[in-house]
Coordinates of C-alpha atoms and ligand atoms in Angstrom, one line a residue:
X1 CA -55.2 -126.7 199.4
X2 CA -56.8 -128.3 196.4
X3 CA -56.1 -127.2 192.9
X4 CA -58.7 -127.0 190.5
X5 CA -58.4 -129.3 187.6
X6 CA -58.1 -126.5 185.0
X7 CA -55.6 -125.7 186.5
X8 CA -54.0 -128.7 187.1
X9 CA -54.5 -129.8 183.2
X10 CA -52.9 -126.4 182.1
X11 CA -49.7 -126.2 184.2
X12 CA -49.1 -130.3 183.9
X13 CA -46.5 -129.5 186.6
X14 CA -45.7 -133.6 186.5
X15 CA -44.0 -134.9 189.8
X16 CA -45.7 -132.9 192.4
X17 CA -48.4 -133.9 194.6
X18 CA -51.6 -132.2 194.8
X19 CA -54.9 -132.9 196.0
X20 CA -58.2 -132.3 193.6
X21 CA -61.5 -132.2 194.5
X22 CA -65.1 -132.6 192.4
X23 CA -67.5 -135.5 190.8
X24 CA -67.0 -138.3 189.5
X25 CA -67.7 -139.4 185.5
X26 CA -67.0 -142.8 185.0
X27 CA -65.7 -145.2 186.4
X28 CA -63.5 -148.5 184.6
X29 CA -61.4 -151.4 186.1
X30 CA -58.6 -153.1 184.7
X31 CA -57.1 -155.9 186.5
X32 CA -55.6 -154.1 189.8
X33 CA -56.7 -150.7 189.0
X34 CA -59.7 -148.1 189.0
X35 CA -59.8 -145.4 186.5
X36 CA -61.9 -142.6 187.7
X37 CA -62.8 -139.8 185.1
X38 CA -63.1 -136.9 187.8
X39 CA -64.7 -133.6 186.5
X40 CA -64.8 -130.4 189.0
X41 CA -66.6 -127.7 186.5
X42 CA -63.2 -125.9 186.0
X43 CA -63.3 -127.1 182.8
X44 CA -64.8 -129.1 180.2
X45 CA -61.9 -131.7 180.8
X46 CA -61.7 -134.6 183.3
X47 CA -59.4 -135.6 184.9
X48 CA -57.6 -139.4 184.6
X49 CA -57.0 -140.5 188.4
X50 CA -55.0 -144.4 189.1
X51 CA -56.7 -146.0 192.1
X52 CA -54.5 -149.4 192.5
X53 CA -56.1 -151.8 194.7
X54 CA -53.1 -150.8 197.2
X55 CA -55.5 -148.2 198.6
X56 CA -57.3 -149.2 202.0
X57 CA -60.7 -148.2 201.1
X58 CA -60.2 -150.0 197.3
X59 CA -62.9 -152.6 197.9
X60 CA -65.0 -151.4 200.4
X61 CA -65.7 -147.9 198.6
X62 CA -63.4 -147.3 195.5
X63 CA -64.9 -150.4 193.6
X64 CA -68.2 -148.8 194.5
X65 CA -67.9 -145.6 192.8
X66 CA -70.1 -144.5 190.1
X67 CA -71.2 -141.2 188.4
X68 CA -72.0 -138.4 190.5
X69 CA -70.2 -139.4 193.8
X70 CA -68.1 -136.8 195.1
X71 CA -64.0 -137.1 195.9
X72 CA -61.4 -135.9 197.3
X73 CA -58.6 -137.1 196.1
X74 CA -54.3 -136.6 196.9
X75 CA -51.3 -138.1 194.6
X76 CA -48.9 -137.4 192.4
X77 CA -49.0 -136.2 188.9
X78 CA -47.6 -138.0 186.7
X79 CA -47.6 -138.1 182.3
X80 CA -49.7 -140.5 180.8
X81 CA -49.1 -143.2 179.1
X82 CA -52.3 -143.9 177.3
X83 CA -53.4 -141.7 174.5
X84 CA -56.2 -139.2 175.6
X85 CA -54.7 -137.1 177.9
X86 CA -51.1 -136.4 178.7
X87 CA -51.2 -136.4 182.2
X88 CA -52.9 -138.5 185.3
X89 CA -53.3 -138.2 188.6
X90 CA -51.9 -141.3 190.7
X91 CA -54.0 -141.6 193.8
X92 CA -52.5 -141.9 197.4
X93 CA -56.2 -141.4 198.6
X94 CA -59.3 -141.7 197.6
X95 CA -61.5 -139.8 200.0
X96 CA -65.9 -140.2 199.3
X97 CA -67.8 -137.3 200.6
X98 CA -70.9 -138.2 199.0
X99 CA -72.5 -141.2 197.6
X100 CA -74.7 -140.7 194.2
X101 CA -76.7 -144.3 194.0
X102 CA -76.9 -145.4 190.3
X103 CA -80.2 -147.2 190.6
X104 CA -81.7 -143.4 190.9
X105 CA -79.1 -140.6 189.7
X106 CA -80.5 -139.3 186.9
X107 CA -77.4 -139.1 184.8
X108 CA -76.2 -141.8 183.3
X109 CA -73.1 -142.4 181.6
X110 CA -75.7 -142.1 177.8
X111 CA -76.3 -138.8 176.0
X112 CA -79.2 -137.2 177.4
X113 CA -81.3 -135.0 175.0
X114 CA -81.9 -131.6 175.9
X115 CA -85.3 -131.6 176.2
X116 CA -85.0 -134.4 179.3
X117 CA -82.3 -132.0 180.9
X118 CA -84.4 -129.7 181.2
X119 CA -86.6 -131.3 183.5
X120 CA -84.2 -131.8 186.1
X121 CA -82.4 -128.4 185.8
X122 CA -80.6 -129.2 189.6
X123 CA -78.6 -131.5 187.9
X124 CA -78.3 -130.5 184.2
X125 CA -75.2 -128.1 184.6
X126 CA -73.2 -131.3 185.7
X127 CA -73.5 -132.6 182.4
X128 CA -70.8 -131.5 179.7
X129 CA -73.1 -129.6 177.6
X130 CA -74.8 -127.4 180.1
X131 CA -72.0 -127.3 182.0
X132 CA -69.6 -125.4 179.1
X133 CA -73.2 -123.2 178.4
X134 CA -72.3 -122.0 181.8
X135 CA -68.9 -121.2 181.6
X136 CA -69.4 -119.3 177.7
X137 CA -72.3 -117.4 179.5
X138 CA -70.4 -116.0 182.3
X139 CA -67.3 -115.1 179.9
X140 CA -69.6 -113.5 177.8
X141 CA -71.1 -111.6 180.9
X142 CA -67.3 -110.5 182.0
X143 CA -66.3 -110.0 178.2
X144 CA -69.6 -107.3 178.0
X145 CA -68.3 -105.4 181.2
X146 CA -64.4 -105.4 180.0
X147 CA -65.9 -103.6 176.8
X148 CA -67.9 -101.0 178.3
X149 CA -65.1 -100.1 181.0
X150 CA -62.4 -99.8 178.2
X151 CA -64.8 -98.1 176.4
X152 CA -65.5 -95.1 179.4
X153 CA -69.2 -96.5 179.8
X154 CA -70.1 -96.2 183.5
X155 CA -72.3 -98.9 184.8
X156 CA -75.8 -97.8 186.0
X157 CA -78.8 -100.1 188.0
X158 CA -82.0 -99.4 186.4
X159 CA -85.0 -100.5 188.5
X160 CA -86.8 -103.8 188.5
X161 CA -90.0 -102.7 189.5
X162 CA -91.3 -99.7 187.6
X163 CA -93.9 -97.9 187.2
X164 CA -93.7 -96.6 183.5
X165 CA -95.4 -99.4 181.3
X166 CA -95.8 -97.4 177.9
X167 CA -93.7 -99.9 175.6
X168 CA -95.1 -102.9 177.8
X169 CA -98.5 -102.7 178.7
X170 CA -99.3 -105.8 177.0
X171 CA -96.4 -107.5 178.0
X172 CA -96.0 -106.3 181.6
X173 CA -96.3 -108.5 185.2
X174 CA -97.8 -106.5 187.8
X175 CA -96.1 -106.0 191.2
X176 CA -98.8 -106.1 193.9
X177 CA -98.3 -106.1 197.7
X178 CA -100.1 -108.4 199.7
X179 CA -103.0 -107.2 200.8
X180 CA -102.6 -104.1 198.5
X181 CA -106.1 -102.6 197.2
X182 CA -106.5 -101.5 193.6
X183 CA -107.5 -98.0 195.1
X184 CA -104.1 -97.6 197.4
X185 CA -101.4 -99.0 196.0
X186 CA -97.9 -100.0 197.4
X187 CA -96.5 -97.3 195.0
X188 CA -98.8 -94.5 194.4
X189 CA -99.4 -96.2 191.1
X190 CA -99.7 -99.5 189.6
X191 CA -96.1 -101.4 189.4
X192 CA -94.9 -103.7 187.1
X193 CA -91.5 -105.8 186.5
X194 CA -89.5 -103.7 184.0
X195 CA -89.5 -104.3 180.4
X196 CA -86.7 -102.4 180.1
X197 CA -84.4 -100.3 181.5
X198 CA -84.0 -97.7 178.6
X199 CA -86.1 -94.6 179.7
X200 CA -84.1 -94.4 183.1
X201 CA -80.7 -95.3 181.3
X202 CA -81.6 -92.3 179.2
X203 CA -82.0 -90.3 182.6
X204 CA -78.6 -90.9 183.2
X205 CA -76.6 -91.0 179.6
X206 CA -77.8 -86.6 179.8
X207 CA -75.5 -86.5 182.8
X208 CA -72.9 -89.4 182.6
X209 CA -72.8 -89.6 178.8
X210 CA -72.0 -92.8 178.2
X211 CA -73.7 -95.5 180.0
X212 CA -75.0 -98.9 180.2
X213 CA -78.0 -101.3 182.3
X214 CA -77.3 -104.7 182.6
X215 CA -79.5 -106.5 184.2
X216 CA -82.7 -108.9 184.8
X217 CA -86.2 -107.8 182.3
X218 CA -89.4 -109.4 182.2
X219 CA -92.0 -110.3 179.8
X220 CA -95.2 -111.8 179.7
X221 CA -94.9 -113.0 176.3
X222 CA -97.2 -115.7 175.7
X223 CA -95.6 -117.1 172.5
X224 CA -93.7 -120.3 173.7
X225 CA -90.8 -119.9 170.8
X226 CA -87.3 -120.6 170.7
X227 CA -85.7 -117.0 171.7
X228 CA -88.3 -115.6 174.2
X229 CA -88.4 -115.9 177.7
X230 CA -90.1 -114.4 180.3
X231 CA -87.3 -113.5 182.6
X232 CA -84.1 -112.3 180.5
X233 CA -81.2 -110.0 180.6
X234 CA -80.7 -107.5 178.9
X235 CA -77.6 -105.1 177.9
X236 CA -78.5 -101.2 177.5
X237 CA -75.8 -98.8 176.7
X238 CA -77.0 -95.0 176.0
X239 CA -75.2 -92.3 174.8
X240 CA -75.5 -88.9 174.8
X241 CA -74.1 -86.8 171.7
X242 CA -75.0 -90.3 169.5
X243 CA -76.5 -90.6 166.5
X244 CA -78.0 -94.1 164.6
X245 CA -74.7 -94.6 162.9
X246 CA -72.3 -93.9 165.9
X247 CA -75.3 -96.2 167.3
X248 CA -74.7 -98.9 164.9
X249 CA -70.9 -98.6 165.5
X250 CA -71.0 -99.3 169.1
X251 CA -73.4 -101.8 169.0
X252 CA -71.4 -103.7 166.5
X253 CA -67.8 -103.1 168.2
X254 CA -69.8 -104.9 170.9
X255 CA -70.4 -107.8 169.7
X256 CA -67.1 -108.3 167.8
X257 CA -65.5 -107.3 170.8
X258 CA -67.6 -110.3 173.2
X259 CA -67.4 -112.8 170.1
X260 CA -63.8 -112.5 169.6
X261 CA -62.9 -112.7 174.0
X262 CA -65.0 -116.1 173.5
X263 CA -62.7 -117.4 170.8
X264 CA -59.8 -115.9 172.8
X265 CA -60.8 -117.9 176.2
X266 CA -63.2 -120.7 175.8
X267 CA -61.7 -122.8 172.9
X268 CA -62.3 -126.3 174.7
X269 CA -66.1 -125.5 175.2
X270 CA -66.6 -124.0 171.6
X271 CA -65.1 -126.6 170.5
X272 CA -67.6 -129.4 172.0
X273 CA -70.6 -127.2 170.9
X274 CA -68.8 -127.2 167.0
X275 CA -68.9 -131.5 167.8
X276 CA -72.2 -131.5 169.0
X277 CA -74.0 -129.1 168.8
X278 CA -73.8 -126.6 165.8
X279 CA -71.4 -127.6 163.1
X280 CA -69.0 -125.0 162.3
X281 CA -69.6 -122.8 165.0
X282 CA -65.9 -121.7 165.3
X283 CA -65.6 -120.9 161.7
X284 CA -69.1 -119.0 162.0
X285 CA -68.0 -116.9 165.1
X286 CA -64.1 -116.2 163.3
X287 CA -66.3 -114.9 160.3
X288 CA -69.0 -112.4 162.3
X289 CA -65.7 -111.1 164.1
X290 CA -63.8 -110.4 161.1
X291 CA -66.0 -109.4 158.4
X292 CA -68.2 -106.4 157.9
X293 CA -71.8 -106.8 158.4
X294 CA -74.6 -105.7 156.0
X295 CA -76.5 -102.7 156.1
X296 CA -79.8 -101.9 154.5
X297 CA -82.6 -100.0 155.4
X298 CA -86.5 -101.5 156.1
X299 CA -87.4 -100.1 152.8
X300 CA -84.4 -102.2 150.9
X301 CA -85.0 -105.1 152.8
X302 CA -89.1 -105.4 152.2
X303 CA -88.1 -104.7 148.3
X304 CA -85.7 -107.6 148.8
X305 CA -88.5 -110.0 150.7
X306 CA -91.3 -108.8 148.5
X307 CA -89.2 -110.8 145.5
X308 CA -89.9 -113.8 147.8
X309 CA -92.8 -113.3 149.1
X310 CA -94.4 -116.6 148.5
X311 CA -91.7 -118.5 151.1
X312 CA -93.7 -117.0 154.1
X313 CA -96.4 -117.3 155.7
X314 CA -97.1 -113.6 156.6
X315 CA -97.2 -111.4 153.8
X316 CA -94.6 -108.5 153.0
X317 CA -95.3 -104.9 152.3
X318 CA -94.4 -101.9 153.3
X319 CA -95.6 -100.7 157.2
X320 CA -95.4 -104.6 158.5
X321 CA -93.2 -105.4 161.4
X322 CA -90.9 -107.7 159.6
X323 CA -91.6 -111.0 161.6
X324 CA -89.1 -113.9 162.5
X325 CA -89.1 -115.2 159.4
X326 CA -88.5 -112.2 157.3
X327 CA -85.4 -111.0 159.6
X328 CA -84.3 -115.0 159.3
X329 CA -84.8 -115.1 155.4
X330 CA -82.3 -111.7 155.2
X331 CA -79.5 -113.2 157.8
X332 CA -79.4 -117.1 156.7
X333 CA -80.5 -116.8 153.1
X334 CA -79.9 -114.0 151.2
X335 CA -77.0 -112.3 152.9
X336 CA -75.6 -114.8 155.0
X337 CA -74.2 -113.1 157.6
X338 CA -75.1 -110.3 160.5
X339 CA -77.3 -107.7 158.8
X340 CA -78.3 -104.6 160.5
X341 CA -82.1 -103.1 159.5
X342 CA -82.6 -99.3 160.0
X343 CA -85.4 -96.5 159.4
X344 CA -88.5 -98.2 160.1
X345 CA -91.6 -96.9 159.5
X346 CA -92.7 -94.8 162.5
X347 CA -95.8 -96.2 162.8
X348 CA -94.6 -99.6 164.2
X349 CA -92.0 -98.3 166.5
X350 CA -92.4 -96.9 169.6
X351 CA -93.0 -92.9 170.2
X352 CA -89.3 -92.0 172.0
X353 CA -87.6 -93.1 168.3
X354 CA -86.4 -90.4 166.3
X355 CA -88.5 -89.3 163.3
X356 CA -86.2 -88.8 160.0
X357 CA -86.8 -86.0 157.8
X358 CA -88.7 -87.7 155.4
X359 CA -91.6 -87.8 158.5
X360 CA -92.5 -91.4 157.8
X361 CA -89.5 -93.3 158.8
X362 CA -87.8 -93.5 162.3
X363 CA -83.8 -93.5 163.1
X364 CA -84.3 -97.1 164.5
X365 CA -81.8 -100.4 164.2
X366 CA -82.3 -103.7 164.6
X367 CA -79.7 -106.2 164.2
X368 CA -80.4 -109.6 162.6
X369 CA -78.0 -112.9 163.2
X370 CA -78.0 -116.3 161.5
X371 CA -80.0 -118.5 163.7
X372 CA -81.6 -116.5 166.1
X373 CA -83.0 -113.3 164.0
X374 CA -83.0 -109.8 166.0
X375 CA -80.5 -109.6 168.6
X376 CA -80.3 -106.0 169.0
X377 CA -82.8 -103.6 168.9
X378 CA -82.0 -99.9 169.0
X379 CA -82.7 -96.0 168.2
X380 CA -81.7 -92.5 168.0
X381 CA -84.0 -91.0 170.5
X382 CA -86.3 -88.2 169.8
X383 CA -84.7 -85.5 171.7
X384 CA -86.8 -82.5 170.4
X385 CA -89.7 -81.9 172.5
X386 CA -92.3 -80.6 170.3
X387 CA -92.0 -83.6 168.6
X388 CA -91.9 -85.8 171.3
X389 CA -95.1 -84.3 172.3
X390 CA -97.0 -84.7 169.5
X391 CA -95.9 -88.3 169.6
X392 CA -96.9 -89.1 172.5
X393 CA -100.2 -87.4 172.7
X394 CA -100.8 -89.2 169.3
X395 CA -99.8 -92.6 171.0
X396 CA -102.2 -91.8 173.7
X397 CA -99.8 -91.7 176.6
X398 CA -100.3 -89.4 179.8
X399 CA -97.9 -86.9 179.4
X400 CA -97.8 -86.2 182.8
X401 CA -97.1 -89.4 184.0
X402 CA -93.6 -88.7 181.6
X403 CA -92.9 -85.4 182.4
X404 CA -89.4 -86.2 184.0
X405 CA -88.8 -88.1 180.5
X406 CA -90.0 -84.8 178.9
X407 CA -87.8 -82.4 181.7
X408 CA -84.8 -84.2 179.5
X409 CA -85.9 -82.3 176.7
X410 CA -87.1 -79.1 178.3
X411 CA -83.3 -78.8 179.8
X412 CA -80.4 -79.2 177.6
X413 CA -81.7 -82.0 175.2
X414 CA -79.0 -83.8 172.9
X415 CA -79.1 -86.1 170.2
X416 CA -78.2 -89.9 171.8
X417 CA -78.8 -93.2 171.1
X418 CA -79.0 -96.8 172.4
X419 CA -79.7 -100.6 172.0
X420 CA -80.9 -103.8 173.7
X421 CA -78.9 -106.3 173.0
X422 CA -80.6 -109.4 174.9
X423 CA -77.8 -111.5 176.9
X424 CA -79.6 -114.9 175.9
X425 CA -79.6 -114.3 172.6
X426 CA -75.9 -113.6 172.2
X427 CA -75.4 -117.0 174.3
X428 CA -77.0 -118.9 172.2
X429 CA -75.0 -116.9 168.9
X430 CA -71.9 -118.1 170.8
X431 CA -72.9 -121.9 171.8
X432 CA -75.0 -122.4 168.7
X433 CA -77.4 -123.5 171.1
X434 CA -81.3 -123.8 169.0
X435 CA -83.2 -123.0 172.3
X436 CA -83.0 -120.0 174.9
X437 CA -83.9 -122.4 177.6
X438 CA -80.8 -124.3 177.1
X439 CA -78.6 -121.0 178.1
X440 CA -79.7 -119.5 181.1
X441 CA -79.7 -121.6 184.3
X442 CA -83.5 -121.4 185.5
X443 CA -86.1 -120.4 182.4
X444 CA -88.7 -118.6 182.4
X445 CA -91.7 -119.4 180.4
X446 CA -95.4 -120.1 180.3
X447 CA -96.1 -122.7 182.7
X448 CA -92.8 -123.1 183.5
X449 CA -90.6 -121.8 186.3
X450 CA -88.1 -124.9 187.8
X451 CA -86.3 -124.5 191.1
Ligands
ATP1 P1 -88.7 -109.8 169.3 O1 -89.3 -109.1 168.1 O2 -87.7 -110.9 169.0 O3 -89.7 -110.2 170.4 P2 -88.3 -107.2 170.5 O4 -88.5 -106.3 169.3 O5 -89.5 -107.4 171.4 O6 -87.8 -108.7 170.0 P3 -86.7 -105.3 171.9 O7 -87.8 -104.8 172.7 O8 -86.1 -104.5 170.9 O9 -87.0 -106.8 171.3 O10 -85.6 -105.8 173.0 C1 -84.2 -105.8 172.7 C2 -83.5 -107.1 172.6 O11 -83.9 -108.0 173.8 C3 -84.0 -108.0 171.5 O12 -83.3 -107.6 170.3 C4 -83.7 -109.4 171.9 O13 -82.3 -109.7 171.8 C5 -84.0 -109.3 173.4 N1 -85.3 -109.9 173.8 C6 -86.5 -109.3 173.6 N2 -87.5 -110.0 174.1 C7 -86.9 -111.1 174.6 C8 -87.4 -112.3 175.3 N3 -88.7 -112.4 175.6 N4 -86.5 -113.2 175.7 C9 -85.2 -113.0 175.5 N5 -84.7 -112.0 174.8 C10 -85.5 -111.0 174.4
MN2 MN1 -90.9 -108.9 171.6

């Protein structure tokens, strides 16, 4: 059995023979020996294997290696004497499975830039940067179901095709059978990809409680920016007997809670990204996990902006959706750290968010991060149906087209609450990573959809 090279870098059990399997890095030869940097995606680290010209297939196929060929190879471990690394691998053999010729593999032993990477997205994840992306993502992924089932959230699948568009019209990719006619089709009614799963999380948070959606959303957003992609996943929890603040709490307990597992388990990989990617990353992450983030309501925050107002390009006032660069202003600027927004005006947000007392304002949260802006976006539903009602009928939607949503206030309606947090988003919080494309495997954007 092979051992993975994580594995084998951890335990450093010196003396014993094992057999690792993966790709070669690099290769270097002094005098009677091959160095081969082996990497197997366990890790960020390679691993150090002694080929001595002892081994039958040294010239015809050792000397011949280069990055990208694949190995199998079986010898004892043994400490190392050069600085670097404190153990090596001493090869008995040196199997090739599969050749990688160096005139055409793309990756060369140079620093690619990003933006090339992304063209050849088969091979990207073999390179150290994407390749500790993917590890970060799926801790985080593991780190977001560990909170939720400590936390008595039970784990629902909300649909992918849909046929409720009212947040998403604009944004929304129809669903279309072939050979489907616009007067029949495949579903009664016009389908869609889901924009998000919140209406039918809802559905089940007023019988389970506490639940949670995690899973694939789509939208058409045209925009081409930095943090939107067409294809993303998102995080829903709902709960039932919630309010905004026991909202905000979760939704913040969250993403200490995911932050924190990172620091806990991916040092090596954070540690690359605070090289080369974002500088002080670690100290960044340590500081969102331990200190309290600020809270201030739409009102405070245009008052704040409106001192400003000459830094931006849109102007700020009172009933404007605060765009990227107000929320970036707040977060990087002025506060420096997290900041979570609440009560926006009701006219700007959609009709299921609660209405506050004051009639213009809605029980809505966003929350705002250095470097990427909104990461969550949330509310206290409106669970009172006469209000609901006149909402909707105001935003022009079909009320019977929602009366299941509205059968969840007609029979024993409660106050509850719930967030988006979108998965690529925290990814790139954790990685420091400027671009969304860089953090999920296969993007998802305008004119663009590799492999
Ligand atoms: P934005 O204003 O940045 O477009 P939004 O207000 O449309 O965000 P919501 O509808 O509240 O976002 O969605 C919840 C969360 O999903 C957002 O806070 C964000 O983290 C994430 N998100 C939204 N749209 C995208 C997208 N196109 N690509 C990646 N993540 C997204
Ligand atoms: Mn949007």
């Amino acid at each position: 059995m092979a051992t993975r090279i994580k594995k084998v870098l951890q335990d450093k059990n010196v003396a014993t023979c094992i057999t690792v399997q993966g790709w070669i890095r690099t290769r270097r030869d002094t005098g009677s020996f091959s160095f081969l940097e082996v990497n197997d995606g366990s890790c960020l680290a390679n691993l150090q294997v002694l080929a001595g010209e002892k081994l039958a297939n040294y010239s015809e196929e050792i000397n011949k290696l280069s990055a990208g060929c694949s190995v199998v190879v079986t010898g004892t471990l043994q400490e190392s004497p050069a600085k670097g690394q404190d153990v090596e691998l001493q090869a008995d053999s040196v199997q090739v499975l599969g050749w990688a010729d160096p005139e055409t593999y793309p990756l060369q032993k140079k620093r690619h830039s990003l933006e090339f990477l992304r063209s050849i997205s088969h091979l990207r994840p073999r390179t150290n940067a994407l390749g500790a992306v993917t590890r970060v993502r799926s801790r985080l992924s593991f780190a977001v179901q560990q909170f939720f089932h400590t936390h008595d959230f039970t784990q629902i699948h909300t649909p992918v095709i849909t046929t409720s568009d009212c947040e998403g019209a604009g944004e929304m990719f129809q669903v279309r059978a072939t050979g489907e006619t616009t007067d029949k089709p495949f579903f009664g009614l016009q389908a869609g990809l889901t924009v998000s799963g919140q209406l039918q999380a809802e559905v089940y948070a007023l019988a389970l409680g506490q639940v949670y959606t995690f899973g694939p959303t789509f939208r058409a957003e045209n925009s081409n920016t930095s943090r939107h992609l067409a294809e993303f996943w998102m995080i829903e929890p709902e709960m039932a007997f919630c309010d905004l603040s026991c909202n905000i709490e979760i939704a913040t307990d969250l993403l200490k809670y995911v932050l924190q597992d990172v620091l806990d388990n991916c040092q090596e990989d954070l540690k690359l990204f605070d090289a080369f990617i974002e500088k002080g990353l670690v100290e960044k992450l340590k500081n969102v996990v331990t200190t309290d983030f600020v809270h201030i309501s739409y009102t405070e925050a245009v008052a704040q902006l409106s001192k400003v107002s000459e830094t931006f390009e849109y102007a700020v006032e009172w009933g404007i959706d605060l765009q990227s660069e107000h929320e970036r202003y707040l977060t990087e600027k002025l506060y420096k750290c997290p900041v979570i927004v609440t009560d926006y005006p009701s006219s700007i947000k959609p009709f299921y968010m609660r209405v506050s007392d004051d009639g213009k304002t809605v029980a809505a949260m966003d929350i705002l991060v250095p470097g990427i802006g909104e990461i969550v976006g949330g509310s206290q539903r409106e669970e009172r149906l006469d209000v609901l009602t006149q909402r909707m009928t105001d935003a022009g939607i079909d009320l019977k087209e929602y009366d299941w949503y509205l059968d969840l206030r007609r029979y024993g309606t409660v106050p509850h609450a719930g967030f988006g947090l979108g998965f690529e988003r925290l990814v790139q919080f954790a990685t420091g990573m400027s671009n969304i494309r860089e953090v999920i495997p296969f993007p998802r954007t305008p004119g663009s959809a590799p492999c």
